[in-house]
Each structure stands twice: as C-alpha cells, then as structure tokens.
PDB file of C-alpha atoms in Angstrom:
ATOM      1  CA  MET R  90      13.522  -8.614  11.322  1.00 50.00           C
ATOM      2  CA  ILE R  91       9.914  -9.731  10.912  1.00 53.00           C
ATOM      3  CA  VAL R  92      10.777 -11.829   7.836  1.00 51.00           C
ATOM      4  CA  LEU R  93      12.591 -14.302  10.043  1.00 52.00           C
ATOM      5  CA  GLN R  94       9.527 -14.675  12.259  1.00 58.00           C
ATOM      6  CA  ILE R  95       6.988 -15.382   9.479  1.00 62.00           C
ATOM      7  CA  ASP R  96       9.141 -17.890   7.579  1.00 63.00           C
ATOM      8  CA  VAL R  97       9.230 -16.120   4.199  1.00 60.00           C
ATOM      9  CA  GLY R  98      11.397 -17.476   1.401  1.00 67.00           C
ATOM     10  CA  ILE R  99      12.626 -16.215  -1.961  1.00 76.00           C
ATOM     11  CA  ARG R 100      13.443 -18.627  -4.750  1.00 80.00           C
ATOM     12  CA  GLY R 101      17.199 -18.836  -5.266  1.00 84.00           C
ATOM     13  CA  VAL R 102      18.057 -17.209  -1.933  1.00 80.00           C
ATOM     14  CA  ALA R 103      18.930 -19.209   1.146  1.00 80.00           C
ATOM     15  CA  PRO R 104      16.444 -18.738   3.988  1.00 78.00           C
ATOM     16  CA  GLY R 105      17.280 -16.741   7.089  1.00 78.00           C
ATOM     17  CA  TYR R 106      20.021 -14.150   7.098  1.00 84.00           C
ATOM     18  CA  ASN R 107      20.582 -14.305   3.307  1.00 84.00           C
ATOM     19  CA  THR R 108      16.902 -13.531   2.664  1.00 82.00           C
ATOM     20  CA  GLN R 109      17.079 -10.611   5.074  1.00 83.00           C
ATOM     21  CA  GLN R 110      20.173  -9.232   3.313  1.00 87.00           C
ATOM     22  CA  PHE R 111      18.598  -9.720  -0.121  1.00 86.00           C
ATOM     23  CA  LEU R 112      15.457  -7.811   0.856  1.00 85.00           C
ATOM     24  CA  SER R 113      17.491  -5.032   2.488  1.00 88.00           C
ATOM     25  CA  GLN R 114      19.553  -4.676  -0.693  1.00 90.00           C
ATOM     26  CA  LYS R 115      16.401  -4.500  -2.835  1.00 89.00           C
ATOM     27  CA  MET R 116      14.918  -1.834  -0.538  1.00 90.00           C
ATOM     28  CA  ARG R 117      18.111   0.245  -0.820  1.00 92.00           C
ATOM     29  CA  GLN R 118      18.016  -0.079  -4.604  1.00 92.00           C
ATOM     30  CA  CYS R 119      14.357   0.992  -4.745  1.00 90.00           C
ATOM     31  CA  LYS R 120      15.040   3.983  -2.511  1.00 91.00           C
ATOM     32  CA  PHE R 121      18.044   5.022  -4.607  1.00 93.00           C
ATOM     33  CA  TRP R 122      16.301   4.772  -7.986  1.00 91.00           C
ATOM     34  CA  GLY R 123      13.113   6.338  -6.641  1.00 87.00           C
ATOM     35  CA  GLY R 124      15.073   9.249  -5.189  1.00 88.00           C
ATOM     36  CA  LEU R 125      16.992   9.671  -8.426  1.00 91.00           C
ATOM     37  CA  ALA R 126      13.749   9.701 -10.442  1.00 88.00           C
ATOM     38  CA  LEU R 127      12.174  12.197  -8.060  1.00 85.00           C
ATOM     39  CA  ALA R 128      15.233  14.462  -8.260  1.00 88.00           C
ATOM     40  CA  GLY R 129      15.159  14.256 -12.051  1.00 89.00           C
ATOM     41  CA  LEU R 130      11.481  15.134 -12.078  1.00 86.00           C
ATOM     42  CA  ALA R 131      12.011  18.126  -9.782  1.00 85.00           C
ATOM     43  CA  VAL R 132      14.951  19.425 -11.858  1.00 88.00           C
ATOM     44  CA  THR R 133      13.009  18.972 -15.095  1.00 88.00           C
ATOM     45  CA  ALA R 134       9.998  20.827 -13.648  1.00 86.00           C
ATOM     46  CA  ASN R 135      12.259  23.654 -12.492  1.00 86.00           C
ATOM     47  CA  LEU R 136      13.964  23.894 -15.904  1.00 89.00           C
ATOM     48  CA  PHE R 137      10.574  23.949 -17.615  1.00 88.00           C
ATOM     49  CA  ASP R 138       9.474  26.759 -15.294  1.00 86.00           C
ATOM     50  CA  GLN R 139      12.604  28.739 -16.185  1.00 89.00           C
ATOM     51  CA  LEU R 140      11.959  28.165 -19.880  1.00 89.00           C
ATOM     52  CA  CYS R 141       8.364  29.374 -19.536  1.00 85.00           C
ATOM     53  CA  LEU R 142       9.558  32.402 -17.589  1.00 87.00           C
ATOM     54  CA  SER R 143      11.993  33.363 -20.334  1.00 89.00           C
ATOM     55  CA  ILE R 144       9.532  32.770 -23.209  1.00 88.00           C
ATOM     56  CA  VAL R 145       6.112  33.682 -21.788  1.00 85.00           C
ATOM     57  CA  GLY R 146       7.175  35.892 -18.898  1.00 84.00           C
ATOM     58  CA  THR R 147       5.508  33.802 -16.193  1.00 81.00           C
ATOM     59  CA  THR R 148       6.004  30.369 -14.640  1.00 79.00           C
ATOM     60  CA  LEU R 149       3.479  27.566 -14.690  1.00 78.00           C
ATOM     61  CA  ALA R 150       4.380  26.268 -11.198  1.00 83.00           C
ATOM     62  CA  THR R 151       5.069  22.800 -12.620  1.00 81.00           C
ATOM     63  CA  THR R 152       6.565  21.568  -9.345  1.00 78.00           C
ATOM     64  CA  SER R 153       3.229  22.264  -7.654  1.00 81.00           C
ATOM     65  CA  LEU R 154       1.405  20.593 -10.531  1.00 80.00           C
ATOM     66  CA  VAL R 155       3.552  17.482 -10.127  1.00 81.00           C
ATOM     67  CA  ILE R 156       2.688  17.349  -6.415  1.00 82.00           C
ATOM     68  CA  ILE R 157      -1.033  17.857  -7.101  1.00 84.00           C
ATOM     69  CA  VAL R 158      -1.122  15.199  -9.822  1.00 83.00           C
ATOM     70  CA  GLY R 159       0.691  12.771  -7.523  1.00 82.00           C
ATOM     71  CA  ALA R 160      -1.792  13.409  -4.720  1.00 83.00           C
ATOM     72  CA  VAL R 161      -4.762  12.962  -7.066  1.00 85.00           C
ATOM     73  CA  MET R 162      -3.341   9.702  -8.438  1.00 84.00           C
ATOM     74  CA  GLN R 163      -2.743   8.356  -4.922  1.00 82.00           C
ATOM     75  CA  THR R 164      -6.263   9.306  -3.868  1.00 84.00           C
ATOM     76  CA  SER R 165      -7.762   7.646  -6.949  1.00 81.00           C
ATOM     77  CA  ARG R 166      -5.841   4.451  -6.189  1.00 79.00           C
ATOM     78  CA  GLN R 167      -7.173   4.468  -2.641  1.00 78.00           C
ATOM     79  CA  VAL R 168     -10.731   5.071  -3.821  1.00 77.00           C
ATOM     80  CA  ARG R 169     -10.474   2.269  -6.383  1.00 74.00           C
ATOM     81  CA  GLY R 170      -9.205  -0.082  -3.670  1.00 71.00           C
ATOM     82  CA  SER R 171     -11.817   0.950  -1.112  1.00 64.00           C
ATOM     83  CA  PRO R 172     -14.827  -0.985  -2.466  1.00 62.00           C
ATOM     84  CA  LYS R 173     -12.847  -4.210  -2.190  1.00 57.00           C
ATOM     85  CA  THR R 174     -12.013  -3.346   1.397  1.00 58.00           C
ATOM     86  CA  TRP R 175     -15.625  -2.450   2.128  1.00 56.00           C
ATOM     87  CA  ILE R 176     -16.890  -5.712   0.632  1.00 58.00           C
ATOM     88  CA  CYS R 177     -14.394  -7.740   2.655  1.00 57.00           C
ATOM     89  CA  SER R 178     -15.384  -5.839   5.803  1.00 56.00           C
ATOM     90  CA  LEU R 179     -19.080  -6.458   5.147  1.00 57.00           C
ATOM     91  CA  GLN R 180     -18.488 -10.141   4.446  1.00 57.00           C
ATOM     92  CA  THR R 181     -16.403 -10.482   7.595  1.00 60.00           C
ATOM     93  CA  ALA R 182     -19.016  -8.645   9.663  1.00 56.00           C
ATOM     94  CA  SER R 183     -21.854 -10.830   8.344  1.00 58.00           C
ATOM     95  CA  PHE R 184     -19.760 -13.969   8.937  1.00 56.00           C
ATOM     96  CA  TYR R 185     -19.100 -13.029  12.558  1.00 56.00           C
ATOM     97  CA  LYS R 186     -22.733 -11.994  13.024  1.00 60.00           C
ATOM     98  CA  GLY R 187     -23.740 -15.451  11.856  1.00 60.00           C
ATOM     99  CA  VAL R 188     -21.191 -17.135  14.128  1.00 56.00           C
ATOM    100  CA  VAL R 189     -22.308 -15.098  17.142  1.00 58.00           C
ATOM    101  CA  GLY R 190     -25.964 -15.832  16.354  1.00 64.00           C
ATOM    102  CA  ARG R 191     -25.282 -19.564  16.171  1.00 64.00           C
ATOM    103  CA  GLN R 192     -23.330 -19.449  19.429  1.00 63.00           C
ATOM    104  CA  GLN R 193     -26.139 -17.573  21.187  1.00 67.00           C
ATOM    105  CA  ALA R 194     -28.701 -20.036  19.833  1.00 68.00           C
ATOM    106  CA  ALA R 195     -26.566 -22.940  21.027  1.00 68.00           C
ATOM    107  CA  GLN R 196     -26.207 -21.391  24.480  1.00 69.00           C
ATOM    108  CA  GLN R 197     -29.935 -20.742  24.679  1.00 72.00           C
ATOM    109  CA  THR R 198     -30.671 -24.303  23.619  1.00 72.00           C
ATOM    110  CA  ALA R 199     -28.253 -25.652  26.191  1.00 69.00           C
ATOM    111  CA  SER R 200     -29.710 -23.547  29.007  1.00 70.00           C
ATOM    112  CA  THR R 201     -33.368 -24.357  28.238  1.00 71.00           C
ATOM    113  CA  GLY R 202     -32.833 -27.907  27.086  1.00 63.00           C
ATOM    114  CA  ARG R 203     -35.019 -27.306  24.025  1.00 59.00           C
ATOM    115  CA  THR R 204     -34.161 -27.080  20.381  1.00 54.00           C
ATOM    116  CA  ALA R 205     -35.002 -23.887  18.550  1.00 49.00           C
TER     117      ALA R 205
END
C-alpha cells in the first residue's frame, strides 16, 4: 500500500501494518454508511414519487432530481476550486519561466564571457 511508502502516521495508531489496517477499516465504514445513505435516499425518493402519483396523478421524477442536484453540486464545487488551481498553475508557470530565463542568461554569460 502507498501509505507504507510515504511514511504517513496517525496519532494513536502504530505505524506500518496497523496504520494500513486502520485506514482500510475507515474506508469500509465510509463505503457502508455512504451506501446506506444513498439507498435510503433512493427509497425515500421512490416513496415520494408513489405518494405524488396517488395524490396528484403524476410523479415528479424525484430520483432524477436527486441525480441532477448531485451533479450540479459537484460541478459547483469543481468550479469554486478551479480558480485556486489556475492561480497555482500561473504562479508555477511564471516561477519556471523565471528560472529558465535566469538559466539561459547564465549560459549566455558563460559562453560570451560578458555580464548582461
């Protein structure tokens, strides 16, 4: 597991195999509770659709609405995170541009024997 290679530790858990087991257990717990919540949401949406069908005579397609809302929320999170990524990319690009420029200037100075 990659955790063993990057020397990660968790307070209260012995490093190595115990850390790996702890993280695996936490991942299983997250998957279980997330799956249970998703199943509950799908059942609730279906029950609500059945209720609307019996009262109004048509469904509201709440399962589709849940999927659409989830997709919109995920997209908004990505968009909110993007400017930070763009700024970091621009800063990194300008840093490397400066490094390359200094290296080229140093090489030119060394080849001509003059200072710029």
